[in-house]
PDB file of C-alpha atoms in Angstrom:
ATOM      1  CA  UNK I1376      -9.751   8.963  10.936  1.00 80.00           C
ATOM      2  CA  UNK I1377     -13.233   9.853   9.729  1.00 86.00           C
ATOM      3  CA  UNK I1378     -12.242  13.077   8.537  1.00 90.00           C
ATOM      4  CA  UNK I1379      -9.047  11.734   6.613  1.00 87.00           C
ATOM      5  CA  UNK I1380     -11.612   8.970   4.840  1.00 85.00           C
ATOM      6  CA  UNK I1381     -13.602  11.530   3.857  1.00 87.00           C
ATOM      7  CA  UNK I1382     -11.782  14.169   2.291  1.00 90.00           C
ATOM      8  CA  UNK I1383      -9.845  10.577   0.534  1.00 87.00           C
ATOM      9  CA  UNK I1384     -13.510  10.371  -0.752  1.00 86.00           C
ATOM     10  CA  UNK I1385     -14.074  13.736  -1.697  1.00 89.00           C
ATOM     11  CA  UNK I1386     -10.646  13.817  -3.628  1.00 89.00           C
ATOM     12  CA  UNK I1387     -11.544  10.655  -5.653  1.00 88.00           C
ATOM     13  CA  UNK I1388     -14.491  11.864  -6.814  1.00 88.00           C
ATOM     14  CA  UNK I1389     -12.270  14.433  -9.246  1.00 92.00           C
ATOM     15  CA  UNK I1390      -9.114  12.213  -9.322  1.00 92.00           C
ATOM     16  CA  UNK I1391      -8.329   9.022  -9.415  1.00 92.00           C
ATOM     17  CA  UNK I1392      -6.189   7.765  -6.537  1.00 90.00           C
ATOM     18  CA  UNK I1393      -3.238   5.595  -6.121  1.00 92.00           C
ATOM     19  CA  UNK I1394      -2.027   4.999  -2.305  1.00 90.00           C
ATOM     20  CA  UNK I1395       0.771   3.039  -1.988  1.00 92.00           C
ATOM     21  CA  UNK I1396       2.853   2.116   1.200  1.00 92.00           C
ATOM     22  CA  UNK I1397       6.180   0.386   1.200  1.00 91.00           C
ATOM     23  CA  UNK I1398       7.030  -1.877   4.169  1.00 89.00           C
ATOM     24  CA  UNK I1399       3.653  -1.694   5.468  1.00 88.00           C
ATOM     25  CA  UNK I1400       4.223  -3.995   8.114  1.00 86.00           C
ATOM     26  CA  UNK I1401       6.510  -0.899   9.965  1.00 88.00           C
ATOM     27  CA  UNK I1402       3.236   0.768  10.208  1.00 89.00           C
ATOM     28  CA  UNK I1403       1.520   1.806  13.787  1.00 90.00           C
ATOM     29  CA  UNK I1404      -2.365   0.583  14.638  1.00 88.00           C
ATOM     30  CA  UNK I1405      -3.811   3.868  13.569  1.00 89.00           C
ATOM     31  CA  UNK I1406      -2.299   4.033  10.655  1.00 89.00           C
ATOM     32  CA  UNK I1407      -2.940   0.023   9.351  1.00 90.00           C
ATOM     33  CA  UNK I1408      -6.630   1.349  10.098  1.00 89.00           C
ATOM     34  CA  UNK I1409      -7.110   3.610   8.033  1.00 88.00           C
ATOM     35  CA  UNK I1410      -5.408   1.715   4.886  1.00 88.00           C
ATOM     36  CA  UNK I1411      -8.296  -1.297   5.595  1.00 87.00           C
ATOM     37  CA  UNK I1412     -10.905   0.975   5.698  1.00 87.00           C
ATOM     38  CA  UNK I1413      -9.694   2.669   2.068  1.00 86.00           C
ATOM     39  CA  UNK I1414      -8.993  -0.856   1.066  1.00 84.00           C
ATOM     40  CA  UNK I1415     -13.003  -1.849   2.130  1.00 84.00           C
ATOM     41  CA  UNK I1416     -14.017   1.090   0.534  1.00 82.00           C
ATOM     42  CA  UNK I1417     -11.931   1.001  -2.715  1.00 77.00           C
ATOM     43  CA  UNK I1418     -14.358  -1.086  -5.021  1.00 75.00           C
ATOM     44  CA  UNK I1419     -16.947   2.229  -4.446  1.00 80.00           C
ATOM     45  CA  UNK I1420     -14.783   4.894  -5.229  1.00 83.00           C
ATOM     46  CA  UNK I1421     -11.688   5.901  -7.366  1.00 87.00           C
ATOM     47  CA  UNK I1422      -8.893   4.513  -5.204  1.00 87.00           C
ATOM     48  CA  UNK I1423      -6.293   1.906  -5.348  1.00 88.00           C
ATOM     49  CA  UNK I1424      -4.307   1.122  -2.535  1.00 88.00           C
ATOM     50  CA  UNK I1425      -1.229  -0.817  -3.442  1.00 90.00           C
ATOM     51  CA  UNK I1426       1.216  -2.129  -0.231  1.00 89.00           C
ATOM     52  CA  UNK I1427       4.507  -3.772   0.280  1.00 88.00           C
ATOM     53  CA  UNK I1428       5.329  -6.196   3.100  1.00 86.00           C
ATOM     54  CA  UNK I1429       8.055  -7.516   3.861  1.00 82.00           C
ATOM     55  CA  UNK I1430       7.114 -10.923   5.590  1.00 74.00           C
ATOM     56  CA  UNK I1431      10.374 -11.673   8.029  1.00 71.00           C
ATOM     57  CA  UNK I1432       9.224 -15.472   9.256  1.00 63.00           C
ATOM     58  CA  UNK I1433      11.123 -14.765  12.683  1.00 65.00           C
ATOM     59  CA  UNK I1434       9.250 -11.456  13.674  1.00 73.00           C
ATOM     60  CA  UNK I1435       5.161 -11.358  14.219  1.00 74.00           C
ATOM     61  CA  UNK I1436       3.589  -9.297  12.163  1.00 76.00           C
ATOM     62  CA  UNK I1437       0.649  -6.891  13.453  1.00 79.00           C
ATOM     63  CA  UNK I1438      -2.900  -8.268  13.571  1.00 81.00           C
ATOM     64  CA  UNK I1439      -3.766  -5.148  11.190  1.00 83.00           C
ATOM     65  CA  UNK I1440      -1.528  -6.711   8.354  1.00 85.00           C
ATOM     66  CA  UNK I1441      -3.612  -9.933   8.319  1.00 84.00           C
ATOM     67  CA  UNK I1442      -6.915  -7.658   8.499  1.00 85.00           C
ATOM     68  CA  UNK I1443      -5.429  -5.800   5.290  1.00 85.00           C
ATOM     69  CA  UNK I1444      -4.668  -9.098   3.207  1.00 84.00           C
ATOM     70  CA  UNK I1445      -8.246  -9.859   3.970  1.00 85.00           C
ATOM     71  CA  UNK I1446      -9.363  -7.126   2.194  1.00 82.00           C
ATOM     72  CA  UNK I1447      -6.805  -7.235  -0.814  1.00 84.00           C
ATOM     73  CA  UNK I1448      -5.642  -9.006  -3.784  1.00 86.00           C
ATOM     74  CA  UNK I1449      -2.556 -10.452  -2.767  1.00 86.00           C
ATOM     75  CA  UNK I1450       0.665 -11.020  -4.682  1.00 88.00           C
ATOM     76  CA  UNK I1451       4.256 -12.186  -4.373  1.00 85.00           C
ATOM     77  CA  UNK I1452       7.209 -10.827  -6.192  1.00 84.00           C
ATOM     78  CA  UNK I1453       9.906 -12.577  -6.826  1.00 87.00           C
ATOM     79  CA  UNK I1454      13.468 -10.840  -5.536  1.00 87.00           C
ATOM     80  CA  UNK I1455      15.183  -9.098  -8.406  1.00 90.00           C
ATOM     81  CA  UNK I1456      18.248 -10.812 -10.350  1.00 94.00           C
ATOM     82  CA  UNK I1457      21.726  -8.847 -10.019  1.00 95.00           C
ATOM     83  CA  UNK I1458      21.306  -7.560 -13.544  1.00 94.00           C
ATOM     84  CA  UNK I1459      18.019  -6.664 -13.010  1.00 94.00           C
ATOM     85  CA  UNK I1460      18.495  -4.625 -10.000  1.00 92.00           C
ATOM     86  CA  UNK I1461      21.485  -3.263 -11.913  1.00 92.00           C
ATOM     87  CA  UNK I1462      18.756  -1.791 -15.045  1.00 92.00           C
ATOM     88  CA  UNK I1463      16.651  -0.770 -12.116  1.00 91.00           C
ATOM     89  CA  UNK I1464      19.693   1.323 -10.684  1.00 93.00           C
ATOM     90  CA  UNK I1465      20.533   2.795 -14.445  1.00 93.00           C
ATOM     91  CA  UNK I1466      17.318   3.608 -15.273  1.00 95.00           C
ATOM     92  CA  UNK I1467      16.767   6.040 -12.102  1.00 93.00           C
ATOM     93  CA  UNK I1468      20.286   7.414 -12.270  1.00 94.00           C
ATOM     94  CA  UNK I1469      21.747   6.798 -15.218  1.00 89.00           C
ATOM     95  CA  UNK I1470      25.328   5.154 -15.918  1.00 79.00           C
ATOM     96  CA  UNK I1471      27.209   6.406 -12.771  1.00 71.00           C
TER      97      UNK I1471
END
């Protein structure tokens, strides 16, 4: 892990960085790790971590996720109207 943060480091030193993880919550131990530590140490470098969860009330979620939310701005979307998923799907494909 402390090589990955560090070349993460390295990197953001030329470029700005934008992580982002979709249905975080699918994610092993190891792997919620290292996104809180790049979330701890996003206000001193170049590097935005943006996640998705998908909070299912019936199933736990891992202890990591709450450790994450500690360390993040959190906020909730709203689901996506019928027509609005429909200009999502036409602006990515096109009218099919």
């Amino acid at each position: 892990m402390a090589q990955l943060l560090h070349w993460v480091s390295r990197i953001s030193i030329q470029f700005p960085l934008l992580i982002v993880v979709d249905d975080c919550e699918q994610l092993d131990d190891g792997s919620l790790g290292v996104l809180c530590k790049l979330a701890q140490r996003s206000h001193k470098q170049r590097v935005l971590v943006l996640v998705a969860t998908c909070e299912d009330r019936d199933k736990a979620q891992p202890a990591g996720i709450e450790v994450l939310k500690s360390q993040c701005e959190l906020s909730t979307l709203a689901a996506l109207s019928l027509d609005e998923n429909g200009q999502l799907l036409a602006s990515v494909f096109g009218d099919v």
